[in-house]
N, CA, C and O atoms as a GROMACS GRO file, in nm:
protein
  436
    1UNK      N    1   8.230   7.182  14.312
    1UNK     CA    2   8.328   7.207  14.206
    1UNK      C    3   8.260   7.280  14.093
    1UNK      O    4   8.161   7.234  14.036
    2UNK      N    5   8.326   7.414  14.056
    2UNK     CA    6   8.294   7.426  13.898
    2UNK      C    7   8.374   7.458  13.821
    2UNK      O    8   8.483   7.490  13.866
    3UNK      N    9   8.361   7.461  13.730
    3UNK     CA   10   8.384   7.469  13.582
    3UNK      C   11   8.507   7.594  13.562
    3UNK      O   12   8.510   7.712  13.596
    4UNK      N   13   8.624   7.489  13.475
    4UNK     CA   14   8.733   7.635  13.534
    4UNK      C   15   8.751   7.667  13.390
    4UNK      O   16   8.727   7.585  13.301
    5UNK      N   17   8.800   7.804  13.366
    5UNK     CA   18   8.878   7.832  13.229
    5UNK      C   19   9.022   7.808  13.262
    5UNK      O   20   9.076   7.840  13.367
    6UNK      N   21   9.083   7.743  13.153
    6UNK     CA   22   9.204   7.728  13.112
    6UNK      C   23   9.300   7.803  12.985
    6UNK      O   24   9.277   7.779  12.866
    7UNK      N   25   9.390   7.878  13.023
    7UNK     CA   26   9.430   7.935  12.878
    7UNK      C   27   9.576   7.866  12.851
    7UNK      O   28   9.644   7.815  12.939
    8UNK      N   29   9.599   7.871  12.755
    8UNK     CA   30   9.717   7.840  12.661
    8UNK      C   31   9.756   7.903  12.598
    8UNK      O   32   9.685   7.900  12.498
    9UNK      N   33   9.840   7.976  12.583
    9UNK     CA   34   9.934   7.988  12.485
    9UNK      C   35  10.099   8.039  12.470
    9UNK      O   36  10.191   8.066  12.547
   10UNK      N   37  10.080   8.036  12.353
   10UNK     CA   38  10.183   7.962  12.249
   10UNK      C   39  10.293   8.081  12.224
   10UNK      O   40  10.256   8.144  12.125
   11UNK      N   41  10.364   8.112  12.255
   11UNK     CA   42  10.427   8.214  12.277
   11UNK      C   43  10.494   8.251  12.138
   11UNK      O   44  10.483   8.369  12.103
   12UNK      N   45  10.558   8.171  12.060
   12UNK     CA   46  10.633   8.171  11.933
   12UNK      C   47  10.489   8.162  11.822
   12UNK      O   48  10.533   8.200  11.713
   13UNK      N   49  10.394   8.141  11.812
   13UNK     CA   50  10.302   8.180  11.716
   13UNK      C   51  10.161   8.230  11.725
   13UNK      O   52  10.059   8.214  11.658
   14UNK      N   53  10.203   8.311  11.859
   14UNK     CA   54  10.131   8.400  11.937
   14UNK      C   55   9.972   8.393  11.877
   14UNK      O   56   9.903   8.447  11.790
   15UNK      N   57   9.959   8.286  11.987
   15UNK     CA   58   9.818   8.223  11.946
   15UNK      C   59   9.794   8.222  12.116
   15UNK      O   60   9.885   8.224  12.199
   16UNK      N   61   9.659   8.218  12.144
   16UNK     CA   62   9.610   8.171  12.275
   16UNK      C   63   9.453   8.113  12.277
   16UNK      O   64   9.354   8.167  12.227
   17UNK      N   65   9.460   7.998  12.343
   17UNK     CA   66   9.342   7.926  12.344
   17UNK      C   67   9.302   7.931  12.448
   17UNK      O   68   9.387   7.927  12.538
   18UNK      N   69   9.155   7.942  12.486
   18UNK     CA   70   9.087   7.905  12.645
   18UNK      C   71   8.997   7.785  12.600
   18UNK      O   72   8.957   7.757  12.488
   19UNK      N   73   8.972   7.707  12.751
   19UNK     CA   74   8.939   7.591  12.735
   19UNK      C   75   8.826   7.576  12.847
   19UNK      O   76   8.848   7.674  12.918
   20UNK      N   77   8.713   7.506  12.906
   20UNK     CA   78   8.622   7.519  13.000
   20UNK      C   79   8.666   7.359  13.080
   20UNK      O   80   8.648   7.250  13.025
   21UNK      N   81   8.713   7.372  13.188
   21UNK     CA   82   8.739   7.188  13.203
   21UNK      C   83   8.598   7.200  13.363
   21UNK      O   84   8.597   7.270  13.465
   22UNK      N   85   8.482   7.075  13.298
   22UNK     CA   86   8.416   7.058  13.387
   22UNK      C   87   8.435   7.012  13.541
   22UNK      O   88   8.551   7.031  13.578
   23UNK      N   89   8.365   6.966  13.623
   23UNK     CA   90   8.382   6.848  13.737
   23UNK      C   91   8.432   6.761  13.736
   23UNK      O   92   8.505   6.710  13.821
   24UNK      N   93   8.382   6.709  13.579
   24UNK     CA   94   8.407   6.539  13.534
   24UNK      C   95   8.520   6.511  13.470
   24UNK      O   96   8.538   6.392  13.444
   25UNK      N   97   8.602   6.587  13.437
   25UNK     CA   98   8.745   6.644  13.375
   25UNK      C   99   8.714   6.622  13.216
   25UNK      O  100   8.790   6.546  13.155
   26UNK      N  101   8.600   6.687  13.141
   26UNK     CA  102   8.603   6.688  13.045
   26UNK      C  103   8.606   6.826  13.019
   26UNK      O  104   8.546   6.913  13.082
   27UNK      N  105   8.698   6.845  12.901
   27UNK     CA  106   8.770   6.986  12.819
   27UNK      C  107   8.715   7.012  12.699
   27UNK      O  108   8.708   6.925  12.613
   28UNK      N  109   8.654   7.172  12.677
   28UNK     CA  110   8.600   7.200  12.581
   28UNK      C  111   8.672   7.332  12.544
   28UNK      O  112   8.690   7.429  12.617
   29UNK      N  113   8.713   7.314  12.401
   29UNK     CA  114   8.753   7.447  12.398
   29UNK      C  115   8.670   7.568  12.318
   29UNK      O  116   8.596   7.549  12.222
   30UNK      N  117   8.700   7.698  12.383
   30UNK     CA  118   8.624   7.776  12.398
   30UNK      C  119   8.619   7.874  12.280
   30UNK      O  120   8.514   7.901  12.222
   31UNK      N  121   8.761   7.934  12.242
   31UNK     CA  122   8.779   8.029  12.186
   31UNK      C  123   8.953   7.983  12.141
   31UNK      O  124   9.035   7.922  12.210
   32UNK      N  125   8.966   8.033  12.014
   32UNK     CA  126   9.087   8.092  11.958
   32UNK      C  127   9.124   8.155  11.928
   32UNK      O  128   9.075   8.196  11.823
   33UNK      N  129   9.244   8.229  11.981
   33UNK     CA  130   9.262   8.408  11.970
   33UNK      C  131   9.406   8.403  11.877
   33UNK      O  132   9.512   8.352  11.915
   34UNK      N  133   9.384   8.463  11.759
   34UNK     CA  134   9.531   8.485  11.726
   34UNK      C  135   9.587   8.605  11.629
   34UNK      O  136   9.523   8.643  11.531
   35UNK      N  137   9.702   8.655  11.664
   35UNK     CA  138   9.772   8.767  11.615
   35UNK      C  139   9.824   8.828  11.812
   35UNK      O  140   9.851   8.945  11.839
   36UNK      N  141   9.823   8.747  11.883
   36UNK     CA  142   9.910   8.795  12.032
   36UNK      C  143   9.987   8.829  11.995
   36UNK      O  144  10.004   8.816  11.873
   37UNK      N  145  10.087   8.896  12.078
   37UNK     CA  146  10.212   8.964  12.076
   37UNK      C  147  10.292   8.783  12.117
   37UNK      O  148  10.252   8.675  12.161
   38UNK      N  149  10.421   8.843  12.066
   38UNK     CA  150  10.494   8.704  12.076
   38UNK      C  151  10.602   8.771  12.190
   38UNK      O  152  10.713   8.721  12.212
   39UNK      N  153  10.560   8.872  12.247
   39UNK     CA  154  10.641   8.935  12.329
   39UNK      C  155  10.645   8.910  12.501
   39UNK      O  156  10.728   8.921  12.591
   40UNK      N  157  10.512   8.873  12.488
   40UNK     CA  158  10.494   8.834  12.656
   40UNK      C  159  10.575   8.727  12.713
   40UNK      O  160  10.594   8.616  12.665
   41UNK      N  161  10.639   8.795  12.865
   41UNK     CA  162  10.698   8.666  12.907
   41UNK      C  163  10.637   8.601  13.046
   41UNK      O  164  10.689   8.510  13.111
   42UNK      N  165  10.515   8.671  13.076
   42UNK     CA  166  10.433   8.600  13.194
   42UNK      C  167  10.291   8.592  13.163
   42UNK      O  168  10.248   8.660  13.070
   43UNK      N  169  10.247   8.549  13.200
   43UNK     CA  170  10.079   8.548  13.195
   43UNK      C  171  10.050   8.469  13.342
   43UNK      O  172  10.091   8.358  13.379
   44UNK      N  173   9.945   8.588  13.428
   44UNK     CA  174   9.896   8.555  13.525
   44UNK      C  175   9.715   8.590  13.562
   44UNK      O  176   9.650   8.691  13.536
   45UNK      N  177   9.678   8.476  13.624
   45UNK     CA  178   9.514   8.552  13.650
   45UNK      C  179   9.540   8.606  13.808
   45UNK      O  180   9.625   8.567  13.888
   46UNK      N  181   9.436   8.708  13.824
   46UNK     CA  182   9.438   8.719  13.906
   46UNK      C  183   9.238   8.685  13.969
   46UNK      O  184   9.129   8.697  13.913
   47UNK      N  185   9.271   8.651  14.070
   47UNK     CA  186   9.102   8.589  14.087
   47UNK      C  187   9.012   8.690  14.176
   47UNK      O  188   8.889   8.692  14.177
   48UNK      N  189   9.095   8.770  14.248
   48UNK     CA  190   8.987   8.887  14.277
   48UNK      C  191   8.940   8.985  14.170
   48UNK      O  192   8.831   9.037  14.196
   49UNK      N  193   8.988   9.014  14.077
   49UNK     CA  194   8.980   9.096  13.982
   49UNK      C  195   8.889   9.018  13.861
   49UNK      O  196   8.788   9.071  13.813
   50UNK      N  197   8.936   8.896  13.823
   50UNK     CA  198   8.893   8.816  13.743
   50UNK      C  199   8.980   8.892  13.614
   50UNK      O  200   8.924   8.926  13.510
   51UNK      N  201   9.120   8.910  13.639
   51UNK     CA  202   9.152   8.944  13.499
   51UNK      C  203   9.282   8.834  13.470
   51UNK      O  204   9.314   8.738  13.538
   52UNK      N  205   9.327   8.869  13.382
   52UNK     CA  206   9.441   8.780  13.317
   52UNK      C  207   9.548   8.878  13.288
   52UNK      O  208   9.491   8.958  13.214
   53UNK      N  209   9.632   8.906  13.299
   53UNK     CA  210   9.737   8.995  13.284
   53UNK      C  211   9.869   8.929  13.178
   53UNK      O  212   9.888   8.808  13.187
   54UNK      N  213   9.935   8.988  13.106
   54UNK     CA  214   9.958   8.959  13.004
   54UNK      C  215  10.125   9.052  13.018
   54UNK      O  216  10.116   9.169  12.981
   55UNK      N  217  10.241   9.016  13.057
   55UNK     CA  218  10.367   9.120  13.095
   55UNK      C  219  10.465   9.084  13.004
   55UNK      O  220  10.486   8.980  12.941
   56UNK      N  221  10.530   9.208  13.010
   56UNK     CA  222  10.665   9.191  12.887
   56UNK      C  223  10.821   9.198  13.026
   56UNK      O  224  10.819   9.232  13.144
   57UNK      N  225  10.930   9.150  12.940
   57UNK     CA  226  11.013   9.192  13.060
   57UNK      C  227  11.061   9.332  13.089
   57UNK      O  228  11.120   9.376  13.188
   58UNK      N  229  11.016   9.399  12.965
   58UNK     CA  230  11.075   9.558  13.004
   58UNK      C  231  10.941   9.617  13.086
   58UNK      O  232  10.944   9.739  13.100
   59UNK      N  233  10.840   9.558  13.134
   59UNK     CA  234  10.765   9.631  13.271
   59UNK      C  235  10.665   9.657  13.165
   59UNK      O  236  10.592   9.739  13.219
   60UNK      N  237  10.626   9.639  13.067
   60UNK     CA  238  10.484   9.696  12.973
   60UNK      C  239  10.428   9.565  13.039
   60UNK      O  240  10.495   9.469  13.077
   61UNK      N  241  10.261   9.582  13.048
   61UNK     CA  242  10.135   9.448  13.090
   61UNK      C  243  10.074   9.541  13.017
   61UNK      O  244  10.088   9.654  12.972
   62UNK      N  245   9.967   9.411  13.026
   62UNK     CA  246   9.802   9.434  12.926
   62UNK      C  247   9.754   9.370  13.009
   62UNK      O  248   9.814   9.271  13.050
   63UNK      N  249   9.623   9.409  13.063
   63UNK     CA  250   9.523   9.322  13.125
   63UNK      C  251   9.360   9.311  13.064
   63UNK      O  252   9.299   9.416  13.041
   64UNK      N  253   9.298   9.186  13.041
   64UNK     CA  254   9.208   9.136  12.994
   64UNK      C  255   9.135   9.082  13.086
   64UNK      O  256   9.197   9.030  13.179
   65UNK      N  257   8.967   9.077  13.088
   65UNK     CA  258   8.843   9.017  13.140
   65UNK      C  259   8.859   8.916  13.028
   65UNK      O  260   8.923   8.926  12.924
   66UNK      N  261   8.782   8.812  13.076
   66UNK     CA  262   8.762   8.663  13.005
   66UNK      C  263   8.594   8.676  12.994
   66UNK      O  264   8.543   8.745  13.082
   67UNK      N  265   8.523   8.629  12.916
   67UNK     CA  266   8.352   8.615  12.889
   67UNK      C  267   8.378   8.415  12.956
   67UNK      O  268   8.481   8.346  12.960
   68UNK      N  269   8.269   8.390  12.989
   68UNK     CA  270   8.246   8.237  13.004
   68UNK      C  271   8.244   8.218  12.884
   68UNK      O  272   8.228   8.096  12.883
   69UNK      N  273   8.251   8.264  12.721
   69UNK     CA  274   8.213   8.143  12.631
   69UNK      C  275   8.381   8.201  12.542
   69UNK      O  276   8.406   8.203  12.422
   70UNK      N  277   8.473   8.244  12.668
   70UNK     CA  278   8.603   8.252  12.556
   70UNK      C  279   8.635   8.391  12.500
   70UNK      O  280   8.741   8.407  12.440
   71UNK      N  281   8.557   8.482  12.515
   71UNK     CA  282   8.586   8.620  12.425
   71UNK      C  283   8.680   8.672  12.534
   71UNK      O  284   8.662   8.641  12.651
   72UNK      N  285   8.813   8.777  12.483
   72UNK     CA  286   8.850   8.829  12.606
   72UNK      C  287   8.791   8.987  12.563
   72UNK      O  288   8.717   9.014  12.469
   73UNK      N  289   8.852   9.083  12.666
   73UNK     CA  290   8.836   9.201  12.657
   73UNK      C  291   8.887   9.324  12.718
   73UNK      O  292   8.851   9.356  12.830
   74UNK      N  293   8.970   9.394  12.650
   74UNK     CA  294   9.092   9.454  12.694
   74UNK      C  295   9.066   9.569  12.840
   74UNK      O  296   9.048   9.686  12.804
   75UNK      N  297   9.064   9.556  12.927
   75UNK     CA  298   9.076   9.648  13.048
   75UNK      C  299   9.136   9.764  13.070
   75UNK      O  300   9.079   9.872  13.080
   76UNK      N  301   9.302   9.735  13.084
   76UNK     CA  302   9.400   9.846  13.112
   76UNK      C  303   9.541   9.811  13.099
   76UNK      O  304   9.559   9.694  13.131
   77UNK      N  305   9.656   9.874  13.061
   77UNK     CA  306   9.756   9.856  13.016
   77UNK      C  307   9.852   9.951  13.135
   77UNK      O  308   9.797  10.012  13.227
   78UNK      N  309  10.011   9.952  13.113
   78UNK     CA  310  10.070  10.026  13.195
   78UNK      C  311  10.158  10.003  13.076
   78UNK      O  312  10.186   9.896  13.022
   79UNK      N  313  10.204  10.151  13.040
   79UNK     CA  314  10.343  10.183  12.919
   79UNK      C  315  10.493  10.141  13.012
   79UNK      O  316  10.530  10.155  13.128
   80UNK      N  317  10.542  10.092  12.906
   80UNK     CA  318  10.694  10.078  12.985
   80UNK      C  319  10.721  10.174  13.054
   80UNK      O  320  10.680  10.287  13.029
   81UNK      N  321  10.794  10.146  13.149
   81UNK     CA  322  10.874  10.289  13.245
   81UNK      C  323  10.978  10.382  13.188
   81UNK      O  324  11.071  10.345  13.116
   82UNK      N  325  10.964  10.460  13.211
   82UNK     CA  326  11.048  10.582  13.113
   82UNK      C  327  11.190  10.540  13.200
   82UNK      O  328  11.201  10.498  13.315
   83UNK      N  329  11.282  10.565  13.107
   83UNK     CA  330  11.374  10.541  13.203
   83UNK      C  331  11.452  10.661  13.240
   83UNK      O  332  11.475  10.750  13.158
   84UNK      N  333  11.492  10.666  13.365
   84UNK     CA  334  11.546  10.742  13.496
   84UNK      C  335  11.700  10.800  13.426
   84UNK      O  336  11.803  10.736  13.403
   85UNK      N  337  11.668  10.947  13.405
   85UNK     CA  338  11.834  11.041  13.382
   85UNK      C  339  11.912  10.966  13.503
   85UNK      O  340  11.846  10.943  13.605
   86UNK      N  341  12.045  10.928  13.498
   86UNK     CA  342  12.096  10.844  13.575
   86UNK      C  343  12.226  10.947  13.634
   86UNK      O  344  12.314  10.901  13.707
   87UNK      N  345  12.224  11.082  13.594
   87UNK     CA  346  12.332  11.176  13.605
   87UNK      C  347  12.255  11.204  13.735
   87UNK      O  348  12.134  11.182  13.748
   88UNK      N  349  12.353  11.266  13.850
   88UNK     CA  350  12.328  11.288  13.970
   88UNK      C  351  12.287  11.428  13.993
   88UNK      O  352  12.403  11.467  14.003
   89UNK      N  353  12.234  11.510  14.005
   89UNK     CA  354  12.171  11.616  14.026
   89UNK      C  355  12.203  11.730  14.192
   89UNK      O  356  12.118  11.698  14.275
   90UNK      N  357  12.274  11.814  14.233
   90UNK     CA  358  12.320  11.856  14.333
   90UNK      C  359  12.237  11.999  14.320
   90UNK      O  360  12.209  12.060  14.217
   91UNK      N  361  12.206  12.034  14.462
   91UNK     CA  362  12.221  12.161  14.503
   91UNK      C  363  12.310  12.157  14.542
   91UNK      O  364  12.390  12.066  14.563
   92UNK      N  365  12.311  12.345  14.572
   92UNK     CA  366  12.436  12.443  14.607
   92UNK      C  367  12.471  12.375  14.719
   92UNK      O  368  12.362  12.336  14.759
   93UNK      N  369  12.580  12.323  14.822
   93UNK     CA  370  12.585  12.329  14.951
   93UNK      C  371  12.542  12.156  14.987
   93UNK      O  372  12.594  12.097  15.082
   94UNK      N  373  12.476  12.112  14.929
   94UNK     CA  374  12.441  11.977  14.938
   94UNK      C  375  12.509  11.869  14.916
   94UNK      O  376  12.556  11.852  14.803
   95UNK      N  377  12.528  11.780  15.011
   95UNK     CA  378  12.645  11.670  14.996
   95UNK      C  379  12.567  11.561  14.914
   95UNK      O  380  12.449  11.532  14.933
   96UNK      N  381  12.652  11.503  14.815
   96UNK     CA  382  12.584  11.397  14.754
   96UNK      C  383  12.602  11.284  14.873
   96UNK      O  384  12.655  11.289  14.984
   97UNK      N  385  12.528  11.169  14.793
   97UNK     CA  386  12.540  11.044  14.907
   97UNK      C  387  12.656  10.912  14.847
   97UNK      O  388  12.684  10.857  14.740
   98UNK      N  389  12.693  10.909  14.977
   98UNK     CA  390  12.779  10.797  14.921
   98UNK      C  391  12.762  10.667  14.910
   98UNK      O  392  12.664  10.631  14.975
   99UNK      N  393  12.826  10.563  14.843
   99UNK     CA  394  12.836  10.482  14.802
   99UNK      C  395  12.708  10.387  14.896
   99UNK      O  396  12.597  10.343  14.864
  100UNK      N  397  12.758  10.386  14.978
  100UNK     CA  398  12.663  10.288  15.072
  100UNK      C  399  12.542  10.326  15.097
  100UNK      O  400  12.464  10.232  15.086
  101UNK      N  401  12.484  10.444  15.130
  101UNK     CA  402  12.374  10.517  15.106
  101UNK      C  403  12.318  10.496  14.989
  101UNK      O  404  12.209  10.440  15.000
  102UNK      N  405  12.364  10.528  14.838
  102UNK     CA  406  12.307  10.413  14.757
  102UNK      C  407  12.226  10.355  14.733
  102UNK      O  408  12.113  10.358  14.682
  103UNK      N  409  12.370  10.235  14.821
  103UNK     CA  410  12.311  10.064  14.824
  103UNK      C  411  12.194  10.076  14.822
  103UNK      O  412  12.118  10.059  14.726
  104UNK      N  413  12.151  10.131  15.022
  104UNK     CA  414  12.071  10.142  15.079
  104UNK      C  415  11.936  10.164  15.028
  104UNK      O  416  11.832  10.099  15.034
  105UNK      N  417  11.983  10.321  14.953
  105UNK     CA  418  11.857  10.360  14.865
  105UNK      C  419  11.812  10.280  14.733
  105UNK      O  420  11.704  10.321  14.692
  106UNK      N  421  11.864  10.188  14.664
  106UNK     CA  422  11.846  10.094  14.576
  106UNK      C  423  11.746   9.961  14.650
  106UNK      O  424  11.637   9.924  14.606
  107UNK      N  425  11.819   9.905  14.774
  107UNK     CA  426  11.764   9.822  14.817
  107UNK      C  427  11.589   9.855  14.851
  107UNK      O  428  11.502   9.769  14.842
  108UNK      N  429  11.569   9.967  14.882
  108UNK     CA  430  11.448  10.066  14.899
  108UNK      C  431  11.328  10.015  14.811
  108UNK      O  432  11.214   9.981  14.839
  109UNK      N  433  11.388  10.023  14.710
  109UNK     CA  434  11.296  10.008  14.583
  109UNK      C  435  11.372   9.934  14.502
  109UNK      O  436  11.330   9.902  14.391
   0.00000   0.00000   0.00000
């Protein structure tokens, strides 16, 4: 067994704490981070990467490395998605698609 980090936080006073919990289940905390965005609505680690990812619901993330004594450190981000002209676009001679085709193509992606 070793020694895991734990984070917390606090979504409404966008604070986040990490914590070190040993073998023996004793908890030390590590670091206190504050001025977060109060915007995030997931936070996930991922353990091949060793990062922590940080997502909004309109598709913006932040991803962070963790130090063992609590520091994080910003990696890489992805900007919200631009959003998609939703007007249908034709060539000359070209049949649009119908309704069910669509579906189809929605279900796609």
């Amino acid at each position: 067994f070793t020694d895991y980090k734990v984070l917390f936080y606090d979504q409404s006073a966008g604070l986040g704490e990490l914590y070190r919990v040993n073998a023996h289940g004793n908890i030390k905390r590590l670091k206190t981070h504050r001025g977060w965005r109060k915007s995030w609505s997931d936070v996930s680690w991922d353990p091949k990467t060793k990062l922590v990812t940080f997502k909004q619901k309109d598709g913006y993330w932040e991803s962070y490395s963790v130090t063992d004594s609590g520091n994080i450190k910003f990696h890489s981000k992805r900007e919200k998605p631009k959003k998609e002209d939703k007007t249908e676009k034709s060539e000359p001679g070209r049949k649009q698609p119908g309704e069910k085709q669509k579906k189809a193509i929605k279900k796609l992606f």
